[in-house]
PDB file of C-alpha atoms in Angstrom:
ATOM      1  CA  MET A   1     105.016  71.743  97.051  1.00 51.00           C
ATOM      2  CA  PRO A   2     103.120  73.096  94.035  1.00 59.00           C
ATOM      3  CA  LEU A   3     102.307  76.788  94.046  1.00 77.00           C
ATOM      4  CA  THR A   4      98.680  77.827  94.477  1.00 90.00           C
ATOM      5  CA  MET A   5      98.258  81.465  93.546  1.00 96.00           C
ATOM      6  CA  ASN A   6      96.168  83.633  95.846  1.00 97.00           C
ATOM      7  CA  LYS A   7      93.177  85.039  93.964  1.00 97.00           C
ATOM      8  CA  ASP A   8      91.890  87.344  96.738  1.00 98.00           C
ATOM      9  CA  VAL A   9      94.746  89.517  97.927  1.00 98.00           C
ATOM     10  CA  PHE A  10      95.000  92.197 100.583  1.00 98.00           C
ATOM     11  CA  ILE A  11      97.700  94.841 100.601  1.00 98.00           C
ATOM     12  CA  THR A  12      99.364  96.115 103.772  1.00 98.00           C
ATOM     13  CA  ALA A  13     101.025  99.527 103.670  1.00 98.00           C
ATOM     14  CA  ALA A  14     103.904  99.879 106.153  1.00 98.00           C
ATOM     15  CA  VAL A  15     103.942 103.646 106.092  1.00 98.00           C
ATOM     16  CA  THR A  16     106.920 104.807 108.183  1.00 97.00           C
ATOM     17  CA  GLY A  17     108.747 102.155 110.269  1.00 93.00           C
ATOM     18  CA  SER A  18     111.407 102.913 112.853  1.00 90.00           C
ATOM     19  CA  GLY A  19     114.563 102.863 110.734  1.00 87.00           C
ATOM     20  CA  GLY A  20     116.772 105.843 110.044  1.00 85.00           C
ATOM     21  CA  SER A  21     114.988 106.743 106.815  1.00 89.00           C
ATOM     22  CA  GLN A  22     113.431 110.004 108.014  1.00 88.00           C
ATOM     23  CA  ASP A  23     116.261 112.108 106.572  1.00 89.00           C
ATOM     24  CA  ARG A  24     116.581 110.150 103.323  1.00 93.00           C
ATOM     25  CA  SER A  25     113.173 111.051 101.913  1.00 95.00           C
ATOM     26  CA  HIS A  26     110.878 113.996 102.580  1.00 95.00           C
ATOM     27  CA  HIS A  27     107.944 111.628 102.016  1.00 97.00           C
ATOM     28  CA  VAL A  28     108.639 109.643 105.219  1.00 97.00           C
ATOM     29  CA  PRO A  29     105.987 110.847 107.689  1.00 97.00           C
ATOM     30  CA  ARG A  30     107.014 111.927 111.190  1.00 97.00           C
ATOM     31  CA  SER A  31     104.143 113.483 113.150  1.00 97.00           C
ATOM     32  CA  PRO A  32     100.970 111.570 114.033  1.00 98.00           C
ATOM     33  CA  GLU A  33      99.075 113.794 111.601  1.00 98.00           C
ATOM     34  CA  GLN A  34     101.520 113.034 108.782  1.00 98.00           C
ATOM     35  CA  ILE A  35     101.516 109.298 109.544  1.00 98.00           C
ATOM     36  CA  ALA A  36      97.723 109.222 109.701  1.00 98.00           C
ATOM     37  CA  ASN A  37      97.450 111.112 106.410  1.00 98.00           C
ATOM     38  CA  ALA A  38      99.914 108.718 104.785  1.00 98.00           C
ATOM     39  CA  ALA A  39      97.878 105.774 106.070  1.00 98.00           C
ATOM     40  CA  ILE A  40      94.631 107.274 104.786  1.00 98.00           C
ATOM     41  CA  ASP A  41      96.176 107.986 101.376  1.00 98.00           C
ATOM     42  CA  ALA A  42      97.492 104.417 101.208  1.00 98.00           C
ATOM     43  CA  ALA A  43      94.021 103.089 102.038  1.00 98.00           C
ATOM     44  CA  ARG A  44      92.498 105.212  99.278  1.00 98.00           C
ATOM     45  CA  ALA A  45      95.097 103.736  96.907  1.00 98.00           C
ATOM     46  CA  GLY A  46      94.014 100.186  97.757  1.00 98.00           C
ATOM     47  CA  ALA A  47      95.639  99.137 101.040  1.00 98.00           C
ATOM     48  CA  ALA A  48      93.270  97.217 103.312  1.00 98.00           C
ATOM     49  CA  ILE A  49      95.717  97.311 106.255  1.00 98.00           C
ATOM     50  CA  VAL A  50      98.049 100.067 107.429  1.00 98.00           C
ATOM     51  CA  HIS A  51     101.007  99.092 109.608  1.00 98.00           C
ATOM     52  CA  CYS A  52     102.131 102.033 111.738  1.00 98.00           C
ATOM     53  CA  HIS A  53     104.979 103.049 114.010  1.00 98.00           C
ATOM     54  CA  VAL A  54     105.233 106.512 115.557  1.00 98.00           C
ATOM     55  CA  ARG A  55     108.164 108.912 115.459  1.00 97.00           C
ATOM     56  CA  ASP A  56     109.230 111.992 117.350  1.00 96.00           C
ATOM     57  CA  PRO A  57     107.507 114.773 115.397  1.00 96.00           C
ATOM     58  CA  ASP A  58     110.562 117.038 115.541  1.00 94.00           C
ATOM     59  CA  THR A  59     113.489 114.670 114.947  1.00 94.00           C
ATOM     60  CA  GLY A  60     111.815 111.752 113.195  1.00 94.00           C
ATOM     61  CA  ALA A  61     113.480 109.333 115.606  1.00 94.00           C
ATOM     62  CA  PRO A  62     111.486 106.206 116.547  1.00 94.00           C
ATOM     63  CA  SER A  63     109.273 106.656 119.584  1.00 96.00           C
ATOM     64  CA  ARG A  64     107.086 104.716 122.007  1.00 96.00           C
ATOM     65  CA  ARG A  65     105.127 107.722 123.314  1.00 97.00           C
ATOM     66  CA  LEU A  66     101.558 106.761 124.143  1.00 97.00           C
ATOM     67  CA  ASP A  67     100.152 110.175 123.260  1.00 98.00           C
ATOM     68  CA  LEU A  68     101.534 109.863 119.729  1.00 98.00           C
ATOM     69  CA  TYR A  69      99.904 106.457 119.282  1.00 98.00           C
ATOM     70  CA  ARG A  70      96.604 107.749 120.637  1.00 97.00           C
ATOM     71  CA  GLU A  71      96.635 110.746 118.293  1.00 97.00           C
ATOM     72  CA  LEU A  72      97.534 108.589 115.295  1.00 98.00           C
ATOM     73  CA  THR A  73      94.802 106.075 116.079  1.00 97.00           C
ATOM     74  CA  GLU A  74      92.196 108.762 116.617  1.00 96.00           C
ATOM     75  CA  ARG A  75      93.030 110.532 113.362  1.00 97.00           C
ATOM     76  CA  VAL A  76      92.797 107.322 111.319  1.00 97.00           C
ATOM     77  CA  ARG A  77      89.529 106.277 112.942  1.00 95.00           C
ATOM     78  CA  GLU A  78      87.933 109.705 112.589  1.00 94.00           C
ATOM     79  CA  SER A  79      88.678 109.863 108.858  1.00 95.00           C
ATOM     80  CA  ASP A  80      86.098 108.983 106.232  1.00 93.00           C
ATOM     81  CA  VAL A  81      88.275 106.101 104.985  1.00 96.00           C
ATOM     82  CA  ASP A  82      87.876 102.594 106.384  1.00 96.00           C
ATOM     83  CA  VAL A  83      91.122 100.679 106.930  1.00 98.00           C
ATOM     84  CA  VAL A  84      92.393  97.932 109.244  1.00 98.00           C
ATOM     85  CA  LEU A  85      94.828  99.376 111.776  1.00 98.00           C
ATOM     86  CA  ASN A  86      97.996  97.412 112.566  1.00 98.00           C
ATOM     87  CA  LEU A  87     100.282  98.907 115.231  1.00 98.00           C
ATOM     88  CA  THR A  88     103.819  97.757 115.853  1.00 98.00           C
ATOM     89  CA  ALA A  89     104.675  96.143 119.175  1.00 96.00           C
ATOM     90  CA  GLY A  90     108.299  95.690 118.223  1.00 93.00           C
ATOM     91  CA  MET A  91     109.659  98.683 120.100  1.00 93.00           C
ATOM     92  CA  GLY A  92     111.303  98.242 123.480  1.00 94.00           C
ATOM     93  CA  GLY A  93     113.326  95.143 122.628  1.00 95.00           C
ATOM     94  CA  ASP A  94     116.608  96.723 121.560  1.00 94.00           C
ATOM     95  CA  ILE A  95     119.936  95.942 123.205  1.00 95.00           C
ATOM     96  CA  VAL A  96     123.107  97.628 121.971  1.00 95.00           C
ATOM     97  CA  PHE A  97     126.188  96.054 123.490  1.00 95.00           C
ATOM     98  CA  GLY A  98     129.563  97.645 124.041  1.00 93.00           C
ATOM     99  CA  ALA A  99     132.636  96.846 121.980  1.00 91.00           C
ATOM    100  CA  PRO A 100     133.455  93.169 121.324  1.00 91.00           C
ATOM    101  CA  GLU A 101     136.118  93.103 124.037  1.00 94.00           C
ATOM    102  CA  ALA A 102     133.903  95.011 126.506  1.00 94.00           C
ATOM    103  CA  PRO A 103     130.246  94.169 125.788  1.00 94.00           C
ATOM    104  CA  PHE A 104     129.136  95.216 129.279  1.00 95.00           C
ATOM    105  CA  PRO A 105     127.868  97.600 130.364  1.00 95.00           C
ATOM    106  CA  VAL A 106     125.586  97.926 127.378  1.00 94.00           C
ATOM    107  CA  ASN A 107     125.249 101.206 125.513  1.00 93.00           C
ATOM    108  CA  ALA A 108     122.654 102.826 127.752  1.00 92.00           C
ATOM    109  CA  ASP A 109     121.893 105.663 125.339  1.00 91.00           C
ATOM    110  CA  ALA A 110     121.025 103.292 122.470  1.00 91.00           C
ATOM    111  CA  THR A 111     119.520 100.374 124.428  1.00 93.00           C
ATOM    112  CA  ASP A 112     115.730 100.388 124.791  1.00 94.00           C
ATOM    113  CA  MET A 113     114.689  97.250 126.671  1.00 95.00           C
ATOM    114  CA  ILE A 114     111.450  97.301 128.666  1.00 97.00           C
ATOM    115  CA  GLY A 115     108.979  94.798 130.105  1.00 97.00           C
ATOM    116  CA  ALA A 116     106.240  92.944 128.263  1.00 97.00           C
ATOM    117  CA  ALA A 117     103.349  95.007 129.634  1.00 98.00           C
ATOM    118  CA  ALA A 118     105.073  98.276 128.723  1.00 97.00           C
ATOM    119  CA  ARG A 119     105.748  97.005 125.204  1.00 97.00           C
ATOM    120  CA  VAL A 120     102.032  96.493 124.593  1.00 98.00           C
ATOM    121  CA  GLU A 121     100.588  99.369 126.659  1.00 98.00           C
ATOM    122  CA  HIS A 122      99.827 101.392 123.515  1.00 98.00           C
ATOM    123  CA  VAL A 123      98.049  98.340 122.066  1.00 97.00           C
ATOM    124  CA  LYS A 124      95.946  98.088 125.219  1.00 97.00           C
ATOM    125  CA  GLN A 125      95.036 101.767 125.047  1.00 96.00           C
ATOM    126  CA  CYS A 126      94.397 102.007 121.291  1.00 96.00           C
ATOM    127  CA  LEU A 127      92.990  98.504 120.576  1.00 96.00           C
ATOM    128  CA  PRO A 128      93.905  98.185 116.905  1.00 97.00           C
ATOM    129  CA  GLU A 129      92.603  95.182 115.010  1.00 98.00           C
ATOM    130  CA  ILE A 130      96.181  93.856 114.589  1.00 98.00           C
ATOM    131  CA  CYS A 131      99.531  94.359 116.296  1.00 98.00           C
ATOM    132  CA  THR A 132     102.880  92.839 115.430  1.00 98.00           C
ATOM    133  CA  LEU A 133     104.786  90.169 117.362  1.00 98.00           C
ATOM    134  CA  ASP A 134     108.433  89.842 116.288  1.00 97.00           C
ATOM    135  CA  CYS A 135     108.784  86.132 116.850  1.00 96.00           C
ATOM    136  CA  GLY A 136     112.461  85.795 117.663  1.00 94.00           C
ATOM    137  CA  THR A 137     115.756  87.378 118.653  1.00 96.00           C
ATOM    138  CA  MET A 138     118.090  88.376 115.842  1.00 95.00           C
ATOM    139  CA  ASN A 139     121.187  90.332 114.889  1.00 94.00           C
ATOM    140  CA  PHE A 140     120.562  93.326 112.667  1.00 85.00           C
ATOM    141  CA  ALA A 141     123.021  94.957 110.279  1.00 78.00           C
ATOM    142  CA  GLU A 142     124.489  97.171 113.002  1.00 76.00           C
ATOM    143  CA  ALA A 143     127.539  95.577 114.619  1.00 79.00           C
ATOM    144  CA  ASP A 144     126.415  95.392 118.236  1.00 90.00           C
ATOM    145  CA  TYR A 145     122.611  95.746 118.033  1.00 92.00           C
ATOM    146  CA  VAL A 146     120.388  92.782 118.884  1.00 95.00           C
ATOM    147  CA  MET A 147     116.600  92.749 118.452  1.00 95.00           C
ATOM    148  CA  THR A 148     115.676  90.856 121.605  1.00 96.00           C
ATOM    149  CA  ASN A 149     112.528  88.754 121.947  1.00 97.00           C
ATOM    150  CA  THR A 150     113.087  85.900 124.379  1.00 97.00           C
ATOM    151  CA  PRO A 151     110.679  82.943 124.553  1.00 97.00           C
ATOM    152  CA  GLY A 152     109.400  84.201 127.885  1.00 97.00           C
ATOM    153  CA  MET A 153     108.872  87.720 126.555  1.00 97.00           C
ATOM    154  CA  LEU A 154     107.022  86.420 123.488  1.00 98.00           C
ATOM    155  CA  GLU A 155     104.775  84.207 125.585  1.00 98.00           C
ATOM    156  CA  ALA A 156     103.930  87.088 127.917  1.00 98.00           C
ATOM    157  CA  MET A 157     103.245  89.544 125.087  1.00 98.00           C
ATOM    158  CA  GLY A 158     101.335  86.965 123.059  1.00 98.00           C
ATOM    159  CA  ARG A 159      99.029  86.133 125.968  1.00 98.00           C
ATOM    160  CA  MET A 160      98.335  89.831 126.541  1.00 98.00           C
ATOM    161  CA  MET A 161      97.499  90.395 122.878  1.00 98.00           C
ATOM    162  CA  THR A 162      95.202  87.376 122.804  1.00 97.00           C
ATOM    163  CA  HIS A 163      93.476  88.506 126.008  1.00 96.00           C
ATOM    164  CA  MET A 164      92.934  91.986 124.515  1.00 96.00           C
ATOM    165  CA  GLY A 165      91.285  90.508 121.438  1.00 96.00           C
ATOM    166  CA  VAL A 166      93.937  92.061 119.176  1.00 97.00           C
ATOM    167  CA  LYS A 167      95.223  89.658 116.523  1.00 98.00           C
ATOM    168  CA  PRO A 168      99.007  89.288 116.519  1.00 98.00           C
ATOM    169  CA  GLU A 169     100.726  89.493 113.174  1.00 98.00           C
ATOM    170  CA  ILE A 170     103.719  87.194 113.614  1.00 98.00           C
ATOM    171  CA  GLU A 171     106.795  88.844 112.113  1.00 98.00           C
ATOM    172  CA  ALA A 172     109.011  85.982 110.926  1.00 98.00           C
ATOM    173  CA  PHE A 173     112.533  86.965 109.930  1.00 97.00           C
ATOM    174  CA  ASP A 174     113.758  83.377 109.599  1.00 97.00           C
ATOM    175  CA  THR A 175     112.448  79.803 109.623  1.00 96.00           C
ATOM    176  CA  GLY A 176     113.145  79.354 113.333  1.00 97.00           C
ATOM    177  CA  HIS A 177     110.732  82.187 114.066  1.00 98.00           C
ATOM    178  CA  LEU A 178     107.983  80.206 112.339  1.00 98.00           C
ATOM    179  CA  TRP A 179     108.950  77.127 114.350  1.00 97.00           C
ATOM    180  CA  HIS A 180     108.528  79.131 117.554  1.00 97.00           C
ATOM    181  CA  ALA A 181     105.254  80.645 116.348  1.00 98.00           C
ATOM    182  CA  LYS A 182     103.795  77.198 115.782  1.00 98.00           C
ATOM    183  CA  GLN A 183     104.801  76.257 119.316  1.00 98.00           C
ATOM    184  CA  LEU A 184     103.078  79.366 120.692  1.00 98.00           C
ATOM    185  CA  VAL A 185      99.890  78.282 118.924  1.00 98.00           C
ATOM    186  CA  LYS A 186     100.286  74.712 120.170  1.00 98.00           C
ATOM    187  CA  ASP A 187     100.699  76.015 123.719  1.00 97.00           C
ATOM    188  CA  GLY A 188      97.535  78.129 123.451  1.00 97.00           C
ATOM    189  CA  VAL A 189      99.386  81.449 123.667  1.00 98.00           C
ATOM    190  CA  LEU A 190      98.203  82.466 120.198  1.00 98.00           C
ATOM    191  CA  ASP A 191      94.963  81.517 118.500  1.00 96.00           C
ATOM    192  CA  SER A 192      94.842  79.462 115.330  1.00 96.00           C
ATOM    193  CA  PRO A 193      94.682  80.114 112.440  1.00 97.00           C
ATOM    194  CA  ALA A 194      97.430  82.678 112.846  1.00 98.00           C
ATOM    195  CA  LEU A 195      98.532  85.630 110.735  1.00 98.00           C
ATOM    196  CA  VAL A 196     102.158  85.797 109.560  1.00 98.00           C
ATOM    197  CA  GLN A 197     104.365  88.370 107.847  1.00 98.00           C
ATOM    198  CA  LEU A 198     107.388  86.851 106.090  1.00 98.00           C
ATOM    199  CA  CYS A 199     110.180  89.437 106.335  1.00 98.00           C
ATOM    200  CA  MET A 200     112.755  88.795 103.623  1.00 97.00           C
ATOM    201  CA  GLY A 201     116.127  90.370 103.040  1.00 95.00           C
ATOM    202  CA  VAL A 202     116.502  92.032 106.451  1.00 94.00           C
ATOM    203  CA  PRO A 203     120.167  91.689 107.537  1.00 92.00           C
ATOM    204  CA  TRP A 204     120.816  89.211 109.195  1.00 94.00           C
ATOM    205  CA  GLY A 205     117.610  87.275 108.862  1.00 95.00           C
ATOM    206  CA  ALA A 206     116.321  85.261 105.928  1.00 96.00           C
ATOM    207  CA  PRO A 207     117.995  86.317 102.668  1.00 96.00           C
ATOM    208  CA  ASN A 208     115.607  87.290  99.918  1.00 93.00           C
ATOM    209  CA  ASP A 209     116.443  84.548  97.431  1.00 94.00           C
ATOM    210  CA  MET A 210     113.555  82.439  96.178  1.00 95.00           C
ATOM    211  CA  ASN A 211     114.799  79.171  97.672  1.00 96.00           C
ATOM    212  CA  THR A 212     114.770  80.713 101.144  1.00 97.00           C
ATOM    213  CA  PHE A 213     111.441  82.388 100.472  1.00 97.00           C
ATOM    214  CA  MET A 214     109.821  79.081  99.533  1.00 96.00           C
ATOM    215  CA  ALA A 215     111.350  77.444 102.622  1.00 96.00           C
ATOM    216  CA  MET A 216     109.589  80.137 104.654  1.00 97.00           C
ATOM    217  CA  VAL A 217     106.322  79.661 102.772  1.00 97.00           C
ATOM    218  CA  ASN A 218     106.484  75.900 103.210  1.00 96.00           C
ATOM    219  CA  ASN A 219     106.833  76.330 106.975  1.00 96.00           C
ATOM    220  CA  VAL A 220     103.569  78.275 107.245  1.00 97.00           C
ATOM    221  CA  PRO A 221     100.665  75.944 108.189  1.00 97.00           C
ATOM    222  CA  ASP A 222      98.115  75.553 105.409  1.00 95.00           C
ATOM    223  CA  ASP A 223      95.279  77.191 107.358  1.00 96.00           C
ATOM    224  CA  TRP A 224      97.290  80.271 108.377  1.00 98.00           C
ATOM    225  CA  THR A 225      97.275  83.544 106.418  1.00 98.00           C
ATOM    226  CA  PHE A 226     100.569  85.044 105.323  1.00 98.00           C
ATOM    227  CA  SER A 227     101.935  88.142 103.655  1.00 98.00           C
ATOM    228  CA  ALA A 228     105.479  88.791 102.531  1.00 98.00           C
ATOM    229  CA  PHE A 229     107.814  91.625 101.649  1.00 98.00           C
ATOM    230  CA  SER A 230     111.403  92.355 100.791  1.00 97.00           C
ATOM    231  CA  LEU A 231     113.436  95.523 100.961  1.00 96.00           C
ATOM    232  CA  GLY A 232     114.426  98.191  98.472  1.00 94.00           C
ATOM    233  CA  ARG A 233     114.551  97.320  94.800  1.00 93.00           C
ATOM    234  CA  ASP A 234     113.046  93.876  95.440  1.00 95.00           C
ATOM    235  CA  GLN A 235     109.841  95.186  97.000  1.00 97.00           C
ATOM    236  CA  MET A 236     107.666  94.866  93.894  1.00 97.00           C
ATOM    237  CA  ALA A 237     109.199  91.568  92.824  1.00 97.00           C
ATOM    238  CA  TYR A 238     108.124  90.137  96.160  1.00 97.00           C
ATOM    239  CA  ALA A 239     104.636  91.533  95.721  1.00 97.00           C
ATOM    240  CA  ALA A 240     104.334  89.218  92.718  1.00 98.00           C
ATOM    241  CA  ALA A 241     106.159  86.333  94.425  1.00 97.00           C
ATOM    242  CA  ALA A 242     103.952  86.481  97.500  1.00 98.00           C
ATOM    243  CA  VAL A 243     100.745  86.288  95.455  1.00 98.00           C
ATOM    244  CA  LEU A 244     102.115  83.471  93.296  1.00 97.00           C
ATOM    245  CA  ALA A 245     103.035  81.529  96.442  1.00 97.00           C
ATOM    246  CA  GLY A 246      99.521  81.907  97.892  1.00 97.00           C
ATOM    247  CA  GLY A 247     100.035  84.933 100.097  1.00 98.00           C
ATOM    248  CA  ASN A 248      99.325  88.627 100.415  1.00 98.00           C
ATOM    249  CA  VAL A 249     101.377  91.776  99.859  1.00 98.00           C
ATOM    250  CA  ARG A 250     103.154  94.371 101.956  1.00 98.00           C
ATOM    251  CA  VAL A 251     104.692  97.544 100.524  1.00 98.00           C
ATOM    252  CA  GLY A 252     105.478 100.981 101.898  1.00 98.00           C
ATOM    253  CA  LEU A 253     108.178 103.427 102.923  1.00 98.00           C
ATOM    254  CA  GLU A 254     109.193 101.321 105.924  1.00 97.00           C
ATOM    255  CA  ASP A 255     110.770  98.889 103.470  1.00 97.00           C
ATOM    256  CA  ASN A 256     111.572 100.911 100.356  1.00 97.00           C
ATOM    257  CA  LEU A 257     111.869 104.628  99.552  1.00 97.00           C
ATOM    258  CA  TRP A 258     111.967 104.458  95.766  1.00 97.00           C
ATOM    259  CA  LEU A 259     109.355 104.287  93.025  1.00 96.00           C
ATOM    260  CA  ASP A 260     111.922 104.173  90.220  1.00 95.00           C
ATOM    261  CA  LYS A 261     115.648 104.829  89.988  1.00 93.00           C
ATOM    262  CA  GLY A 262     116.168 108.341  91.318  1.00 95.00           C
ATOM    263  CA  VAL A 263     112.436 108.860  91.989  1.00 97.00           C
ATOM    264  CA  LEU A 264     111.348 108.955  95.634  1.00 97.00           C
ATOM    265  CA  ALA A 265     107.995 107.286  96.286  1.00 98.00           C
ATOM    266  CA  THR A 266     104.992 108.057  98.425  1.00 98.00           C
ATOM    267  CA  ASN A 267     103.193 105.285 100.262  1.00 98.00           C
ATOM    268  CA  ALA A 268     100.156 105.700  98.023  1.00 98.00           C
ATOM    269  CA  GLN A 269     102.283 105.334  94.883  1.00 98.00           C
ATOM    270  CA  LEU A 270     103.804 102.110  96.163  1.00 98.00           C
ATOM    271  CA  VAL A 271     100.353 100.724  96.965  1.00 98.00           C
ATOM    272  CA  GLU A 272      99.082 101.711  93.527  1.00 98.00           C
ATOM    273  CA  ARG A 273     101.995  99.959  91.816  1.00 98.00           C
ATOM    274  CA  ALA A 274     101.536  96.821  93.903  1.00 98.00           C
ATOM    275  CA  ALA A 275      97.810  96.817  93.154  1.00 98.00           C
ATOM    276  CA  THR A 276      98.553  97.029  89.434  1.00 98.00           C
ATOM    277  CA  ILE A 277     100.914  94.053  89.680  1.00 98.00           C
ATOM    278  CA  VAL A 278      98.367  92.003  91.601  1.00 98.00           C
ATOM    279  CA  THR A 279      95.457  92.737  89.289  1.00 98.00           C
ATOM    280  CA  ASN A 280      97.589  92.147  86.196  1.00 98.00           C
ATOM    281  CA  MET A 281      98.319  88.687  87.599  1.00 97.00           C
ATOM    282  CA  GLY A 282      94.575  88.021  87.574  1.00 97.00           C
ATOM    283  CA  ALA A 283      93.948  88.373  91.300  1.00 98.00           C
ATOM    284  CA  ARG A 284      91.431  90.603  93.061  1.00 98.00           C
ATOM    285  CA  ILE A 285      92.291  93.258  95.650  1.00 98.00           C
ATOM    286  CA  ILE A 286      90.099  92.893  98.726  1.00 98.00           C
ATOM    287  CA  GLY A 287      89.219  95.673 101.140  1.00 98.00           C
ATOM    288  CA  PRO A 288      89.157  96.094 104.918  1.00 98.00           C
ATOM    289  CA  ALA A 289      85.661  94.638 105.448  1.00 97.00           C
ATOM    290  CA  GLU A 290      86.605  91.390 103.712  1.00 98.00           C
ATOM    291  CA  VAL A 291      89.902  91.263 105.602  1.00 98.00           C
ATOM    292  CA  ARG A 292      88.111  91.611 108.938  1.00 98.00           C
ATOM    293  CA  GLU A 293      85.710  88.824 108.013  1.00 97.00           C
ATOM    294  CA  ALA A 294      88.479  86.527 106.762  1.00 97.00           C
ATOM    295  CA  LEU A 295      90.752  87.072 109.780  1.00 97.00           C
ATOM    296  CA  GLY A 296      88.094  87.404 112.476  1.00 96.00           C
ATOM    297  CA  LEU A 297      89.113  90.950 113.376  1.00 96.00           C
ATOM    298  CA  VAL A 298      87.180  93.279 115.641  1.00 89.00           C
ATOM    299  CA  LYS A 299      87.117  97.017 114.948  1.00 87.00           C
ATOM    300  CA  ARG A 300      86.678  98.927 118.201  1.00 80.00           C
ATOM    301  CA  ALA A 301      87.003 102.422 119.545  1.00 68.00           C
ATOM    302  CA  PRO A 302      90.090 102.900 121.723  1.00 58.00           C
ATOM    303  CA  GLN A 303      89.701 102.947 125.494  1.00 53.00           C
ATOM    304  CA  GLY A 304      89.725 106.242 127.327  1.00 46.00           C
ATOM    305  CA  MET A 305      89.186 108.417 124.280  1.00 44.00           C
TER     306      MET A 305
END
């Protein structure tokens, strides 16, 4: 299909993630205050959406603690900077098996597998405009770790998100994930038009070559909205590729720690560089108000705060 460049682009800043990057850069935020400040700085730099995980404030390890999500949400919403809040719902789907000749019992210390309602409890309490839905099960780079999202789990989580009025951002790590997402829309689990994040170069999902990227793009329905990213040194190249292919941009320390060779980045610096690329291509950066209008998002105060 011919490429139709996107002329009105929003940038998502994925500010911390849940990977083991907390000890590789002092810029990776850990506490809710640090994550909120990073999100606010990214918004000031031009990000319309901030995608947030939480971490243990002391160790930096990934966390699902509700109090950390509530504090993060409150800090972002009480700031003088408007931004669309996107919380992960990917935690709680990790299975780490035993050795190949003895996969069971699973590694209980590393496995974190919980029910659908528990996986979205922080979404229910904080009511962000967007939350993520990892739309498939997949092997990651680690030998015995599987990111687990069964069809039944995805249907249950998707229905809860839709009922809450929080828009799922479908995280597609391969073309089959898009196939399943379209079925979830067809079945009425998710509303249409949907929002998709194309996740490129994550071992062992879709490789980040352009042929695979365009296969992913071509599997997104024409009326859906998509963003895309790739990891590490390819992050900025995919900012340009996503816009050229008709999509939007994601950057941030979740996906890449470096501004230049040997130079550690901040989230705001990565957003600023992406914004420069986008505007130099002749596109316009849109802000959170336009994103809410385009995607039908609802900004609300969290419950019980």
